[in-house]
mmCIF file of C-alpha atoms in Angstrom:
data_model
loop_
_atom_site.group_PDB
_atom_site.id
_atom_site.type_symbol
_atom_site.label_atom_id
_atom_site.label_comp_id
_atom_site.label_asym_id
_atom_site.label_seq_id
_atom_site.Cartn_x
_atom_site.Cartn_y
_atom_site.Cartn_z
ATOM 1 C CA MET P 1 110.283 178.238 182.937
ATOM 2 C CA SER P 2 114.036 178.981 182.662
ATOM 3 C CA GLY P 3 115.333 182.262 181.348
ATOM 4 C CA SER P 4 116.518 180.676 178.101
ATOM 5 C CA GLU P 5 113.066 179.087 177.537
ATOM 6 C CA LEU P 6 111.357 182.405 178.210
ATOM 7 C CA TYR P 7 113.781 184.094 175.790
ATOM 8 C CA GLU P 8 112.971 181.606 173.091
ATOM 9 C CA ARG P 9 109.240 181.893 173.686
ATOM 10 C CA PHE P 10 109.309 185.665 173.487
ATOM 11 C CA MET P 11 111.674 185.889 170.510
ATOM 12 C CA ALA P 12 109.476 183.418 168.553
ATOM 13 C CA LEU P 13 106.700 185.989 168.694
ATOM 14 C CA HIS P 14 108.956 188.513 167.001
ATOM 15 C CA THR P 15 110.308 186.262 164.267
ATOM 16 C CA ARG P 16 107.045 184.641 163.170
ATOM 17 C CA GLU P 17 105.054 186.006 160.242
ATOM 18 C CA GLY P 18 103.394 189.247 161.275
ATOM 19 C CA GLY P 19 105.174 189.560 164.602
ATOM 20 C CA LEU P 20 103.101 190.721 167.553
ATOM 21 C CA VAL P 21 101.114 193.545 169.062
ATOM 22 C CA MET P 22 102.400 194.158 172.612
ATOM 23 C CA PRO P 23 100.192 196.589 174.537
ATOM 24 C CA ASN P 24 101.472 198.240 177.693
ATOM 25 C CA ALA P 25 99.780 197.807 181.091
ATOM 26 C CA TRP P 26 100.165 200.045 184.123
ATOM 27 C CA ASP P 27 98.605 198.013 186.960
ATOM 28 C CA GLY P 28 97.293 194.581 187.721
ATOM 29 C CA VAL P 29 93.785 194.945 186.334
ATOM 30 C CA SER P 30 94.928 196.625 183.138
ATOM 31 C CA ALA P 31 97.310 193.708 182.579
ATOM 32 C CA LEU P 32 94.514 191.202 183.206
ATOM 33 C CA VAL P 33 92.204 193.003 180.792
ATOM 34 C CA LEU P 34 94.877 192.769 178.076
ATOM 35 C CA ALA P 35 95.554 189.110 178.805
ATOM 36 C CA ASP P 36 91.822 188.324 178.753
ATOM 37 C CA ALA P 37 91.534 190.053 175.396
ATOM 38 C CA GLY P 38 93.995 187.523 173.991
ATOM 39 C CA PHE P 39 97.299 189.372 173.709
ATOM 40 C CA GLU P 40 100.271 187.068 173.867
ATOM 41 C CA ALA P 41 102.694 189.409 175.590
ATOM 42 C CA ILE P 42 102.551 192.792 177.380
ATOM 43 C CA GLY P 43 104.956 195.577 178.150
ATOM 44 C CA THR P 44 105.354 197.931 181.033
ATOM 45 C CA SER P 45 105.360 201.677 180.279
ATOM 46 C CA SER P 46 107.856 203.761 182.273
ATOM 47 C CA ALA P 47 105.684 206.828 181.503
ATOM 48 C CA ALA P 48 102.430 205.254 182.688
ATOM 49 C CA LEU P 49 104.057 203.803 185.765
ATOM 50 C CA ALA P 50 105.594 207.122 186.683
ATOM 51 C CA ALA P 51 102.280 208.941 186.131
ATOM 52 C CA ALA P 52 100.396 206.379 188.223
ATOM 53 C CA LEU P 53 102.847 207.119 191.063
ATOM 54 C CA GLY P 54 102.595 210.889 190.590
ATOM 55 C CA ARG P 55 106.025 211.275 189.082
ATOM 56 C CA ILE P 56 107.576 212.466 185.835
ATOM 57 C CA ASP P 57 108.923 209.961 183.331
ATOM 58 C CA GLY P 58 112.491 209.987 182.033
ATOM 59 C CA ARG P 59 114.059 211.767 184.988
ATOM 60 C CA HIS P 60 115.154 208.771 187.079
ATOM 61 C CA SER P 61 112.097 209.253 189.293
ATOM 62 C CA ILE P 62 111.273 205.521 189.358
ATOM 63 C CA THR P 63 113.808 203.217 190.944
ATOM 64 C CA ARG P 64 115.067 199.942 189.491
ATOM 65 C CA ASP P 65 113.458 197.939 192.271
ATOM 66 C CA GLU P 66 110.096 199.704 191.893
ATOM 67 C CA HIS P 67 109.967 198.920 188.210
ATOM 68 C CA LEU P 68 111.197 195.333 188.675
ATOM 69 C CA ASP P 69 108.484 194.625 191.276
ATOM 70 C CA HIS P 70 105.857 196.230 189.027
ATOM 71 C CA ALA P 71 106.870 194.137 186.023
ATOM 72 C CA GLN P 72 107.041 190.942 188.062
ATOM 73 C CA LEU P 73 103.500 191.598 189.301
ATOM 74 C CA LEU P 74 102.168 191.900 185.760
ATOM 75 C CA GLY P 75 103.814 188.651 184.765
ATOM 76 C CA ARG P 76 102.663 186.783 187.835
ATOM 77 C CA LEU P 77 99.044 187.854 187.368
ATOM 78 C CA THR P 78 98.841 187.089 183.646
ATOM 79 C CA GLY P 79 101.381 184.372 183.000
ATOM 80 C CA LEU P 80 102.393 186.293 179.865
ATOM 81 C CA PRO P 81 105.866 187.311 178.732
ATOM 82 C CA VAL P 82 106.494 190.839 180.042
ATOM 83 C CA ASN P 83 108.816 193.340 178.433
ATOM 84 C CA GLY P 84 110.203 195.949 180.809
ATOM 85 C CA ASP P 85 110.453 199.513 179.526
ATOM 86 C CA PHE P 86 113.485 200.256 181.671
ATOM 87 C CA GLU P 87 114.496 203.755 180.481
ATOM 88 C CA ASP P 88 118.338 203.984 180.337
ATOM 89 C CA GLY P 89 118.908 200.807 182.348
ATOM 90 C CA TYR P 90 118.803 202.453 185.758
ATOM 91 C CA GLY P 91 122.443 203.172 186.245
ATOM 92 C CA VAL P 92 125.242 205.633 185.685
ATOM 93 C CA THR P 93 127.622 203.092 184.105
ATOM 94 C CA ALA P 94 127.467 200.220 181.656
ATOM 95 C CA GLU P 95 128.130 197.890 184.572
ATOM 96 C CA ASP P 96 125.046 199.250 186.301
ATOM 97 C CA VAL P 97 123.016 198.357 183.216
ATOM 98 C CA ALA P 98 124.319 194.794 183.445
ATOM 99 C CA VAL P 99 123.116 194.599 187.075
ATOM 100 C CA THR P 100 119.677 195.765 185.936
ATOM 101 C CA VAL P 101 119.559 193.100 183.257
ATOM 102 C CA ASP P 102 120.589 190.378 185.752
ATOM 103 C CA SER P 103 117.890 191.599 188.091
ATOM 104 C CA ALA P 104 115.279 191.546 185.312
ATOM 105 C CA VAL P 105 116.177 187.905 184.616
ATOM 106 C CA ALA P 106 115.852 187.115 188.305
ATOM 107 C CA HIS P 107 112.377 188.748 188.271
ATOM 108 C CA ALA P 108 111.335 186.492 185.369
ATOM 109 C CA LEU P 109 110.956 189.254 182.779
ATOM 110 C CA ALA P 110 110.971 188.075 179.130
ATOM 111 C CA GLY P 111 112.382 191.313 177.710
ATOM 112 C CA ILE P 112 114.052 194.545 178.694
ATOM 113 C CA GLY P 113 114.362 197.863 176.867
ATOM 114 C CA ILE P 114 117.472 199.999 177.151
ATOM 115 C CA GLU P 115 117.391 203.566 175.836
ATOM 116 C CA ASP P 116 120.194 205.977 174.912
ATOM 117 C CA THR P 117 118.689 208.655 177.133
ATOM 118 C CA THR P 118 120.449 210.435 180.017
ATOM 119 C CA GLY P 119 117.607 211.630 182.220
ATOM 120 C CA ASN P 120 118.992 215.191 181.791
ATOM 121 C CA PRO P 121 116.583 217.392 179.792
ATOM 122 C CA ASP P 122 119.398 219.754 178.876
ATOM 123 C CA ASP P 123 121.408 216.956 177.230
ATOM 124 C CA PRO P 124 118.928 214.095 176.700
ATOM 125 C CA ILE P 125 120.828 211.724 174.391
ATOM 126 C CA ARG P 126 123.995 209.888 175.281
ATOM 127 C CA ASP P 127 127.130 210.071 173.113
ATOM 128 C CA PHE P 128 127.268 207.328 170.487
ATOM 129 C CA ASP P 129 130.063 205.283 172.080
ATOM 130 C CA ASP P 130 128.480 205.474 175.552
ATOM 131 C CA ALA P 131 125.077 204.368 174.150
ATOM 132 C CA VAL P 132 126.577 201.450 172.258
ATOM 133 C CA GLY P 133 128.670 200.411 175.252
ATOM 134 C CA ARG P 134 125.607 200.229 177.474
ATOM 135 C CA VAL P 135 123.796 198.030 174.995
ATOM 136 C CA ARG P 136 126.859 195.836 174.663
ATOM 137 C CA SER P 137 126.901 195.403 178.480
ATOM 138 C CA ALA P 138 123.186 194.584 178.539
ATOM 139 C CA VAL P 139 123.594 191.929 175.862
ATOM 140 C CA ALA P 140 126.598 190.387 177.651
ATOM 141 C CA ALA P 141 124.618 190.137 180.867
ATOM 142 C CA ALA P 142 121.522 188.840 179.117
ATOM 143 C CA LYS P 143 123.190 185.669 177.800
ATOM 144 C CA ARG P 144 120.093 184.898 175.749
ATOM 145 C CA ARG P 145 118.045 184.623 178.928
ATOM 146 C CA ILE P 146 116.062 187.823 178.210
ATOM 147 C CA VAL P 147 115.297 189.693 174.975
ATOM 148 C CA VAL P 148 117.220 192.971 174.786
ATOM 149 C CA THR P 149 115.494 195.854 172.972
ATOM 150 C CA ALA P 150 117.886 198.700 172.208
ATOM 151 C CA ARG P 151 116.292 202.067 171.652
ATOM 152 C CA THR P 152 117.325 205.517 170.455
ATOM 153 C CA ASP P 153 115.150 208.453 171.430
ATOM 154 C CA ASN P 154 116.514 210.869 168.821
ATOM 155 C CA PHE P 155 113.149 211.661 167.297
ATOM 156 C CA ILE P 156 111.295 212.298 170.541
ATOM 157 C CA GLN P 157 114.154 214.378 172.007
ATOM 158 C CA GLY P 158 114.269 216.983 169.176
ATOM 159 C CA ARG P 159 116.992 215.318 167.142
ATOM 160 C CA PRO P 160 115.304 214.472 163.829
ATOM 161 C CA ASP P 161 118.431 212.897 162.321
ATOM 162 C CA LEU P 162 117.504 209.770 160.418
ATOM 163 C CA ASP P 163 121.128 208.954 159.491
ATOM 164 C CA ASP P 164 122.276 209.092 163.117
ATOM 165 C CA THR P 165 119.259 207.065 164.193
ATOM 166 C CA ILE P 166 120.093 204.301 161.717
ATOM 167 C CA ARG P 167 123.752 204.520 162.715
ATOM 168 C CA ARG P 168 122.815 203.956 166.349
ATOM 169 C CA LEU P 169 120.369 201.154 165.684
ATOM 170 C CA THR P 170 122.796 199.392 163.347
ATOM 171 C CA ALA P 171 125.528 199.572 165.999
ATOM 172 C CA PHE P 172 123.117 198.247 168.630
ATOM 173 C CA ALA P 173 122.367 195.289 166.369
ATOM 174 C CA GLU P 174 126.045 194.684 165.793
ATOM 175 C CA VAL P 175 126.690 194.305 169.521
ATOM 176 C CA GLY P 176 123.862 191.825 169.808
ATOM 177 C CA ALA P 177 120.580 193.587 170.521
ATOM 178 C CA ASP P 178 117.615 191.340 169.763
ATOM 179 C CA VAL P 179 115.086 194.054 168.905
ATOM 180 C CA LEU P 180 115.545 197.702 167.771
ATOM 181 C CA TYR P 181 113.365 200.689 168.451
ATOM 182 C CA ALA P 182 113.243 204.406 167.520
ATOM 183 C CA PRO P 183 109.965 205.921 168.661
ATOM 184 C CA PHE P 184 108.026 208.152 166.226
ATOM 185 C CA PRO P 185 110.057 208.315 163.012
ATOM 186 C CA PRO P 186 108.672 211.262 161.047
ATOM 187 C CA ASP P 187 106.870 209.321 158.323
ATOM 188 C CA LEU P 188 106.388 205.866 156.756
ATOM 189 C CA GLU P 189 109.312 206.386 154.400
ATOM 190 C CA SER P 190 111.662 206.878 157.348
ATOM 191 C CA LEU P 191 110.223 203.836 159.116
ATOM 192 C CA VAL P 192 110.786 201.661 156.044
ATOM 193 C CA ALA P 193 114.340 203.003 155.747
ATOM 194 C CA ILE P 194 114.989 201.944 159.377
ATOM 195 C CA VAL P 195 113.469 198.457 158.911
ATOM 196 C CA THR P 196 115.484 197.946 155.741
ATOM 197 C CA ALA P 197 118.752 199.185 157.184
ATOM 198 C CA VAL P 198 118.706 196.918 160.293
ATOM 199 C CA ALA P 199 117.166 193.787 158.697
ATOM 200 C CA PRO P 200 116.838 191.042 159.762
ATOM 201 C CA THR P 201 116.791 192.362 163.356
ATOM 202 C CA PRO P 202 113.144 192.914 164.406
ATOM 203 C CA VAL P 203 111.945 196.499 164.778
ATOM 204 C CA ASN P 204 109.443 197.755 167.387
ATOM 205 C CA VAL P 205 107.222 200.695 166.575
ATOM 206 C CA LEU P 206 105.476 202.899 169.093
ATOM 207 C CA ILE P 207 101.944 203.260 167.718
ATOM 208 C CA SER P 208 102.980 204.556 164.250
ATOM 209 C CA PRO P 209 105.142 207.161 162.470
ATOM 210 C CA ALA P 210 104.642 210.632 163.813
ATOM 211 C CA ASP P 211 102.619 211.952 160.871
ATOM 212 C CA GLN P 212 99.796 209.405 160.789
ATOM 213 C CA VAL P 213 98.339 206.481 162.779
ATOM 214 C CA LEU P 214 98.447 203.340 160.641
ATOM 215 C CA THR P 215 96.664 200.033 161.106
ATOM 216 C CA VAL P 216 98.388 196.940 162.397
ATOM 217 C CA SER P 217 98.330 195.408 158.906
ATOM 218 C CA GLU P 218 99.867 198.538 157.349
ATOM 219 C CA LEU P 219 102.703 198.449 159.902
ATOM 220 C CA GLN P 220 103.214 194.742 159.288
ATOM 221 C CA LYS P 221 103.402 195.377 155.565
ATOM 222 C CA ALA P 222 106.147 197.929 156.247
ATOM 223 C CA GLY P 223 108.114 195.164 157.944
ATOM 224 C CA VAL P 224 107.495 196.059 161.579
ATOM 225 C CA LYS P 225 107.708 193.046 163.892
ATOM 226 C CA ARG P 226 106.422 194.475 167.169
ATOM 227 C CA ILE P 227 103.927 197.201 167.904
ATOM 228 C CA SER P 228 103.733 198.769 171.367
ATOM 229 C CA LEU P 229 101.562 201.530 172.680
ATOM 230 C CA GLY P 230 103.594 203.092 175.476
ATOM 231 C CA PRO P 231 101.339 205.131 177.750
ATOM 232 C CA ALA P 232 98.535 205.429 175.109
ATOM 233 C CA LEU P 233 96.125 202.985 176.815
ATOM 234 C CA TYR P 234 96.796 204.664 180.147
ATOM 235 C CA THR P 235 95.979 208.099 178.757
ATOM 236 C CA HIS P 236 92.921 206.614 177.013
ATOM 237 C CA ALA P 237 91.692 205.415 180.381
ATOM 238 C CA MET P 238 92.499 208.785 182.008
ATOM 239 C CA GLY P 239 90.531 210.472 179.216
ATOM 240 C CA ALA P 240 87.474 208.392 180.163
ATOM 241 C CA LEU P 241 88.063 209.338 183.812
ATOM 242 C CA GLU P 242 88.292 213.003 182.945
ATOM 243 C CA GLN P 243 84.961 212.793 181.094
ATOM 244 C CA ALA P 244 83.372 211.035 184.055
ATOM 245 C CA ALA P 245 84.697 213.681 186.460
ATOM 246 C CA THR P 246 83.252 216.472 184.251
ATOM 247 C CA ALA P 247 79.888 214.709 184.180
ATOM 248 C CA LEU P 248 79.912 214.169 187.947
ATOM 249 C CA LYS P 249 80.765 217.817 188.602
ATOM 250 C CA ALA P 250 77.782 218.737 186.473
ATOM 251 C CA GLY P 251 75.562 216.485 188.583
ATOM 252 C CA ASP P 252 75.338 213.550 186.158
ATOM 253 C CA ILE P 253 75.980 210.469 188.324
ATOM 254 C CA ALA P 254 74.760 207.990 185.696
ATOM 255 C CA SER P 255 77.299 209.106 183.053
ATOM 256 C CA ALA P 256 80.046 209.147 185.661
ATOM 257 C CA THR P 257 79.522 205.537 186.712
ATOM 258 C CA THR P 258 79.511 203.633 183.471
ATOM 259 C CA GLY P 259 82.212 201.110 182.683
ATOM 260 C CA ILE P 260 82.920 197.552 183.647
ATOM 261 C CA SER P 261 81.349 196.371 186.873
ATOM 262 C CA PHE P 262 83.398 195.636 189.958
ATOM 263 C CA ASP P 263 82.186 192.052 189.702
ATOM 264 C CA ARG P 264 84.017 191.964 186.328
ATOM 265 C CA VAL P 265 87.152 193.284 188.102
ATOM 266 C CA GLY P 266 86.803 190.468 190.618
ATOM 267 C CA GLU P 267 86.472 187.927 187.761
ATOM 268 C CA LEU P 268 89.692 189.222 186.247
ATOM 269 C CA LEU P 269 91.551 189.108 189.569
ATOM 270 C CA ALA P 270 90.419 185.509 190.056
ATOM 271 C CA ARG P 271 91.770 184.605 186.585
ATOM 272 C CA LYS P 272 94.417 181.851 186.699
ATOM 273 C CA PRO P 273 97.389 182.318 184.350
#
């Protein structure tokens, strides 16, 4: 499938009635579980990938090539469109972001996310013009071969400024971003304000607004077109592992060894996309 065909396939999921739920995988088997459950697209999670490799997310601890190979693996195993959660685009300059986008196309990704983050905890959000310029460069490189999601991390970086968030997202849409994303707006009212301000560009939501977890139908009613989970499924699995470890330390082998069988893992790995 060509890049333009993959772009059209993935965008169609965003523009149809109801949009899509796009859970995030962190390894081959998790991707296969999600595909087997019937999801039509999956995302990577930079946070889950970093954690799985023993690193900290958002500090440029994962390389471009590591994430590209990871995303390509998920796509190859499942045959699903894969959206890469590619932090700030893996580069100092806007030109570097363009190289990342070209590389993502070459690795058969269906979508790529570009954040306005810096990787510097002391100054985590890029200046407005820099952030917009990087998205512009990503869109120019994409050439409608890959869906570009432009994201501002204001809310999760201690900058609860709805006006600036909408300003950034609107500017990202104006330079051609296909999907917009601002993780964890404070409440449903803020989420609706974002969706309304940037319409008709599709909006992705990470789980829900910060103050409550809504249902898929409630988010769809608010106008959300894509729902992702970030590292939530990974931490859910790690929660089960922590419970099993506690049980095993207490001598309870039976409780520590529940879960799917390894035969089931083998069935998933033998699954043909």
